Amino acid sequence: MFNNIVLENLAAFQKLDWQPLDRINLIIGENDTGKTYLLKILYCLARSIEEFYKTSTGPSRTWQEVLENKLLWTFQPPDWHLNHLILKGQERLQVSAGFYDTPLKFVLGDKATTTLSEISELTEPFPQFNTLFIPPKEILSAFDAIAATREQLEIAGFDDTFLYLIKALRLPVTRGQIQDTQEAVTILDRILKTGQIQFDKQRFIFKRDQTQYAMSETAEGIKKIGILQTLIRNRKIKQGTILFIDEPEVNLHPKAIVGLVEMLFHLASAGIQVYIATHSYFILKRFELLARQHNERIPVCSLYRTETKGVMADFYDLRDGMPPNPIIDVSVELYEQDVRLDIEL
């Protein structure tokens, strides 16, 4: 699990220092403020460590080689050069993080090279963990295209977050109770009205009662909830998972969004670290209510763009109430407009 993250001259970030991180971590901000970038750099660090230790008994690759490959296939920069990740006008970027209380670091210090330097040496294994990233785009309908372009042809387009998500979804669902995450499954079952996404004969279907629906006949929101339901039931989301979700509110009704937040809160209580990038007032407000109700620290990283210093961040704890941010400002503005119209009428 991550303890903290520090970015220097990465993409639009001149300096970001977010600490301490916790079980649930929210990232908010307007469009083009780097929310997905922040999620993906954390994903690259964790996923590269996971892959490095999985292959440590096979072909010998250094963590540097694994991380470079992960950065390339996740960000897919122009010309396939990592130096495009450096903030424009700067000569080097540096990323530092605490991971299970172990300091991690890498530097990309020369515009002419794509090789990382000053990279931490991994000497001791970490506690068992796995990493998953759920993008805002619905992927079940594009499952075959992702598999063909990435697994068979290794063509850029779908990044690594898509590739490893479809691999996780292929695993069969196991029977029986899932003790730590059963409450989360119950919430998702309620949202789906006991329906399930199933992998049947090389294709996904949605099954409710005795009726089957192709993915083209299934609502986008159902598919998104079904992905989470499947990953819990096949034990890919479990204690030790680091889960990244980009804009989970996309294609979801507000009632389903509230249920999704409660489900994620239960997952965090079961030992899963969750990172969420969102524009949704409903997500932010429901997490704020849960934080206050349970006295649960939920850090918020609020990103905003400046004219001279790139993207900056303010940090909040939802136990202290809703943070000032454009999501709240627009909601209040619309409410005030509604009140003014009522008065005028």
Coordinates of C-alpha atoms in Angstrom, one line a residue:
M1 CA 0.0 0.0 0.0
F2 CA 1.2 3.5 -0.7
N3 CA 2.0 5.8 2.2
N4 CA 2.7 8.9 0.1
I5 CA 3.6 10.2 -3.4
V6 CA 5.7 13.1 -4.5
L7 CA 5.9 14.3 -8.2
E8 CA 8.3 16.8 -9.5
N9 CA 8.1 18.1 -13.1
L10 CA 5.9 15.2 -14.3
A11 CA 3.5 16.1 -17.1
A12 CA 1.6 19.2 -15.8
F13 CA 2.8 18.9 -12.2
Q14 CA 5.7 21.1 -11.1
K15 CA 5.5 19.8 -7.6
L16 CA 2.9 17.6 -5.9
D17 CA 3.4 16.2 -2.4
W18 CA 0.5 14.1 -1.2
Q19 CA 0.9 12.5 2.3
P20 CA -0.2 10.6 4.2
L21 CA -2.3 8.4 2.0
D22 CA -5.0 6.2 3.5
R23 CA -7.4 3.4 2.7
I24 CA -9.6 5.6 0.5
N25 CA -8.1 8.5 -1.4
L26 CA -10.0 10.9 -3.7
I27 CA -8.7 13.0 -6.5
I28 CA -10.9 15.9 -7.7
G29 CA -10.4 18.8 -10.2
E30 CA -11.6 20.2 -13.4
N31 CA -10.8 18.7 -16.8
D32 CA -7.1 18.7 -17.8
T33 CA -5.7 18.9 -14.3
G34 CA -3.9 15.6 -14.4
K35 CA -6.3 13.4 -12.3
T36 CA -5.8 10.3 -14.6
Y37 CA -2.0 11.0 -14.8
L38 CA -1.8 10.9 -11.0
L39 CA -3.8 7.6 -10.9
K40 CA -1.6 6.1 -13.6
I41 CA 1.8 7.0 -12.1
L42 CA 0.7 5.3 -8.9
Y43 CA -0.6 2.3 -10.9
C44 CA 2.7 2.0 -12.8
L45 CA 4.8 2.0 -9.6
A46 CA 2.6 -0.7 -8.0
R47 CA 2.0 -2.8 -11.1
S48 CA 5.7 -2.8 -12.0
I49 CA 6.6 -4.1 -8.5
E50 CA 4.0 -6.8 -8.7
E51 CA 5.2 -7.9 -12.1
F52 CA 8.9 -7.7 -11.0
Y53 CA 8.3 -10.1 -8.1
K54 CA 6.1 -12.5 -10.2
T55 CA 8.9 -12.9 -12.8
S56 CA 11.8 -13.0 -10.3
T57 CA 12.1 -16.7 -10.7
G58 CA 12.0 -16.6 -14.5
P59 CA 13.9 -14.4 -17.0
S60 CA 16.0 -11.9 -15.2
R61 CA 14.7 -8.3 -15.6
T62 CA 15.6 -5.4 -13.3
W63 CA 12.8 -3.4 -11.8
Q64 CA 14.1 -0.5 -13.9
E65 CA 13.4 -2.4 -17.1
V66 CA 9.9 -3.5 -15.8
L67 CA 9.0 0.0 -14.8
E68 CA 10.2 1.6 -18.0
N69 CA 8.1 -0.9 -20.0
K70 CA 5.1 -0.2 -17.7
L71 CA 5.4 3.6 -18.2
L72 CA 5.7 3.2 -21.9
W73 CA 2.7 0.9 -22.4
T74 CA 0.5 2.8 -19.8
F75 CA 1.2 6.4 -21.0
Q76 CA 2.1 5.5 -24.6
P77 CA 4.0 8.8 -25.2
P78 CA 4.7 10.3 -28.6
D79 CA 7.5 8.6 -30.5
W80 CA 7.5 6.0 -27.6
H81 CA 9.9 8.3 -25.7
L82 CA 9.5 8.7 -21.9
N83 CA 11.0 12.1 -22.0
H84 CA 7.7 13.4 -23.2
L85 CA 6.5 12.9 -19.6
I86 CA 8.8 15.7 -18.4
L87 CA 7.1 19.1 -17.7
K88 CA 7.7 21.4 -20.7
G89 CA 10.5 23.8 -20.0
Q90 CA 12.1 21.5 -17.4
E91 CA 15.1 19.2 -17.8
R92 CA 14.2 16.3 -15.5
L93 CA 11.4 14.7 -13.6
Q94 CA 11.5 12.9 -10.3
V95 CA 8.9 10.6 -8.7
S96 CA 9.2 9.5 -5.1
A97 CA 6.8 7.3 -3.0
G98 CA 6.4 5.4 0.2
F99 CA 5.3 1.8 -0.5
Y100 CA 4.7 -0.4 2.5
D101 CA 7.0 2.1 4.3
T102 CA 9.7 1.4 1.8
P103 CA 11.0 4.5 -0.1
L104 CA 10.8 4.3 -3.9
K105 CA 12.3 6.8 -6.3
F106 CA 13.2 7.2 -10.0
V107 CA 14.5 10.1 -12.1
L108 CA 14.3 10.9 -15.8
G109 CA 17.0 13.5 -16.1
D110 CA 17.9 14.0 -19.7
K111 CA 15.6 15.1 -22.7
A112 CA 17.8 13.0 -25.0
T113 CA 17.3 9.7 -23.2
T114 CA 14.4 7.5 -22.3
T115 CA 16.2 5.5 -19.6
L116 CA 15.4 6.0 -15.9
S117 CA 18.1 6.8 -13.4
E118 CA 18.6 7.0 -9.7
I119 CA 16.1 4.2 -9.3
S120 CA 15.5 2.5 -6.0
E121 CA 16.8 -1.0 -5.6
L122 CA 14.2 -3.6 -4.5
T123 CA 15.9 -6.0 -2.1
E124 CA 13.1 -7.4 0.1
P125 CA 9.7 -8.7 -1.0
F126 CA 6.6 -6.8 -0.1
P127 CA 3.5 -8.2 1.5
Q128 CA 1.2 -10.0 -1.0
F129 CA -0.7 -7.4 -3.1
N130 CA -2.2 -7.0 -6.6
T131 CA -3.1 -4.0 -8.7
L132 CA -6.2 -3.2 -10.8
F133 CA -7.2 -0.1 -12.7
I134 CA -10.8 0.5 -13.9
P135 CA -11.0 3.1 -16.6
P136 CA -14.1 5.3 -17.3
K137 CA -14.6 3.7 -20.7
E138 CA -16.7 0.5 -20.8
I139 CA -14.4 -2.3 -21.9
L140 CA -16.6 -5.4 -22.1
S141 CA -17.9 -4.6 -25.6
A142 CA -14.3 -4.0 -26.7
F143 CA -12.9 -7.1 -25.1
D144 CA -12.0 -8.9 -28.3
A145 CA -10.4 -5.7 -29.8
I146 CA -8.2 -5.2 -26.7
A147 CA -7.1 -8.8 -26.7
A148 CA -6.3 -8.8 -30.5
T149 CA -4.4 -5.5 -30.5
R150 CA -2.4 -6.0 -27.3
E151 CA -2.0 -9.8 -26.7
Q152 CA -1.6 -10.9 -30.3
L153 CA -0.2 -7.9 -32.2
E154 CA 1.2 -5.7 -29.5
I155 CA -0.2 -2.6 -31.2
A156 CA -0.5 0.7 -29.2
G157 CA -4.0 2.1 -28.6
F158 CA -5.4 0.3 -25.6
D159 CA -3.0 0.9 -22.7
D160 CA -1.8 -1.5 -20.1
T161 CA -4.7 -0.7 -17.7
F162 CA -7.1 -2.2 -20.3
L163 CA -4.9 -5.2 -21.0
Y164 CA -4.5 -6.4 -17.4
L165 CA -8.2 -5.7 -16.6
I166 CA -9.4 -8.0 -19.4
K167 CA -6.9 -10.7 -18.1
A168 CA -8.4 -10.3 -14.6
L169 CA -12.0 -10.6 -15.9
R170 CA -11.2 -13.8 -17.7
L171 CA -10.7 -15.7 -14.5
P172 CA -13.6 -17.9 -13.5
V173 CA -15.9 -16.9 -10.6
T174 CA -15.5 -19.1 -7.6
R175 CA -18.3 -20.5 -5.6
G176 CA -19.1 -19.9 -1.9
Q177 CA -19.0 -17.0 0.5
I178 CA -16.4 -14.3 0.2
Q179 CA -16.0 -13.4 3.8
D180 CA -14.1 -10.1 3.8
T181 CA -15.9 -8.6 0.8
Q182 CA -19.3 -10.3 1.1
E183 CA -21.0 -7.0 2.2
A184 CA -19.6 -5.3 -1.0
V185 CA -21.0 -8.1 -3.1
T186 CA -24.4 -7.8 -1.5
I187 CA -24.6 -4.1 -2.3
L188 CA -23.6 -4.8 -6.0
D189 CA -26.1 -7.6 -6.2
R190 CA -28.8 -5.2 -5.0
I191 CA -27.9 -2.6 -7.6
L192 CA -27.9 -5.3 -10.4
K193 CA -31.2 -6.8 -9.0
T194 CA -29.4 -10.2 -8.7
G195 CA -28.1 -10.1 -12.3
Q196 CA -24.5 -11.0 -13.1
I197 CA -22.0 -10.5 -15.8
Q198 CA -20.7 -13.9 -17.0
F199 CA -18.0 -15.0 -19.4
D200 CA -19.5 -17.6 -21.6
K201 CA -17.9 -19.2 -24.7
Q202 CA -15.4 -16.5 -25.2
R203 CA -17.9 -13.6 -24.8
F204 CA -19.4 -11.7 -21.9
I205 CA -23.2 -11.8 -21.3
F206 CA -25.4 -10.3 -18.7
K207 CA -27.7 -12.9 -17.1
R208 CA -30.7 -12.1 -14.9
D209 CA -32.9 -15.0 -13.8
Q210 CA -33.0 -17.2 -16.8
T211 CA -32.6 -14.5 -19.4
Q212 CA -29.3 -13.7 -21.1
Y213 CA -28.4 -10.4 -22.8
A214 CA -25.5 -9.7 -25.1
M215 CA -23.2 -6.8 -24.1
S216 CA -24.7 -4.7 -26.9
E217 CA -28.1 -5.1 -25.2
T218 CA -26.8 -4.3 -21.7
A219 CA -26.8 -0.8 -20.2
E220 CA -23.4 0.9 -19.8
G221 CA -24.0 1.3 -16.1
I222 CA -24.8 -2.3 -15.6
K223 CA -21.6 -3.3 -17.3
K224 CA -19.5 -1.0 -15.1
I225 CA -21.1 -2.4 -11.9
G226 CA -20.8 -5.9 -13.3
I227 CA -17.1 -5.5 -13.8
L228 CA -16.6 -4.8 -10.1
Q229 CA -19.0 -7.6 -9.1
T230 CA -17.0 -10.1 -11.3
L231 CA -13.6 -9.0 -9.9
I232 CA -14.8 -9.5 -6.3
R233 CA -16.4 -12.9 -7.1
N234 CA -13.3 -14.2 -8.9
R235 CA -11.1 -13.0 -6.0
K236 CA -9.1 -10.4 -8.0
I237 CA -10.3 -7.8 -5.7
K238 CA -9.4 -9.0 -2.2
Q239 CA -7.4 -8.1 0.9
G240 CA -4.2 -6.5 -0.4
T241 CA -5.6 -5.2 -3.7
I242 CA -4.7 -1.6 -4.7
L243 CA -7.7 -0.5 -6.7
F244 CA -7.7 2.6 -9.0
I245 CA -11.0 3.8 -10.5
D246 CA -11.2 6.7 -12.9
E247 CA -14.5 8.5 -13.0
P248 CA -16.7 5.7 -11.6
E249 CA -19.8 7.9 -11.9
V250 CA -19.8 7.7 -15.7
N251 CA -23.1 6.1 -17.0
L252 CA -24.4 5.6 -13.5
H253 CA -27.7 6.8 -12.0
P254 CA -27.2 8.8 -8.7
K255 CA -28.8 6.0 -6.7
A256 CA -26.3 3.5 -8.1
I257 CA -23.5 6.0 -7.4
V258 CA -24.4 6.1 -3.8
G259 CA -24.5 2.3 -3.6
L260 CA -21.1 2.2 -5.3
V261 CA -19.6 4.5 -2.8
E262 CA -20.9 2.4 0.1
M263 CA -19.5 -0.7 -1.6
L264 CA -16.1 0.9 -2.0
F265 CA -16.2 1.9 1.7
H266 CA -16.7 -1.7 2.6
L267 CA -13.9 -2.8 0.4
A268 CA -11.5 -0.4 2.1
S269 CA -12.5 -1.8 5.5
A270 CA -11.6 -5.2 4.1
G271 CA -8.0 -4.2 3.5
I272 CA -8.2 -2.8 0.0
Q273 CA -6.6 0.5 -0.8
V274 CA -8.8 2.6 -3.1
Y275 CA -7.9 5.6 -5.3
I276 CA -10.8 7.4 -7.1
A277 CA -10.6 10.3 -9.6
T278 CA -14.1 11.9 -9.8
H279 CA -16.2 14.9 -11.0
S280 CA -19.2 13.7 -9.1
Y281 CA -20.9 15.7 -6.3
F282 CA -22.7 12.5 -5.2
I283 CA -19.5 10.6 -4.8
L284 CA -17.8 13.4 -2.9
K285 CA -20.8 14.0 -0.6
R286 CA -21.5 10.4 0.2
F287 CA -17.9 9.8 1.1
E288 CA -17.9 12.9 3.3
L289 CA -21.0 11.6 5.2
L290 CA -19.3 8.3 5.7
A291 CA -16.1 9.9 6.9
R292 CA -17.9 11.9 9.5
Q293 CA -20.2 9.0 10.5
H294 CA -17.4 6.6 11.0
N295 CA -14.6 9.1 11.9
E296 CA -12.7 7.6 9.0
R297 CA -9.9 9.7 7.5
I298 CA -10.5 10.1 3.7
P299 CA -7.8 12.3 2.1
V300 CA -8.8 14.5 -0.9
C301 CA -6.3 15.8 -3.4
S302 CA -7.9 18.8 -5.1
L303 CA -6.1 19.8 -8.4
Y304 CA -6.2 23.1 -10.1
R305 CA -4.3 24.7 -12.9
T306 CA -2.3 27.9 -12.5
E307 CA -0.9 30.3 -15.1
T308 CA 2.8 30.1 -13.9
K309 CA 3.2 26.9 -11.8
G310 CA 1.3 24.3 -13.8
V311 CA -1.1 22.1 -11.9
M312 CA -1.1 22.7 -8.1
A313 CA -2.9 20.8 -5.4
D314 CA -4.7 21.5 -2.1
F315 CA -5.3 18.6 0.4
Y316 CA -8.2 18.0 2.7
D317 CA -9.7 15.4 5.0
L318 CA -13.4 14.7 4.5
R319 CA -13.9 14.3 8.2
D320 CA -13.7 18.1 8.3
G321 CA -16.5 18.5 5.8
M322 CA -16.7 19.2 2.0
P323 CA -13.6 20.9 0.7
P324 CA -13.9 24.1 -1.5
N325 CA -13.8 23.0 -5.1
P326 CA -15.5 23.6 -8.5
I327 CA -17.9 20.6 -7.9
I328 CA -19.4 22.4 -4.9
D329 CA -19.2 25.8 -6.5
V330 CA -21.3 24.8 -9.5
S331 CA -23.8 22.9 -7.3
V332 CA -24.3 26.0 -5.1
E333 CA -24.5 28.3 -8.1
L334 CA -27.3 26.2 -9.7
Y335 CA -29.2 26.1 -6.4
E336 CA -28.9 29.9 -6.1
Q337 CA -30.2 30.3 -9.6
D338 CA -33.1 28.0 -8.8
V339 CA -33.9 30.1 -5.6
R340 CA -33.7 33.4 -7.6
L341 CA -36.1 32.0 -10.2
D342 CA -38.6 31.0 -7.5
I343 CA -38.4 34.5 -6.0
E344 CA -38.9 36.1 -9.3
L345 CA -41.9 33.9 -10.1

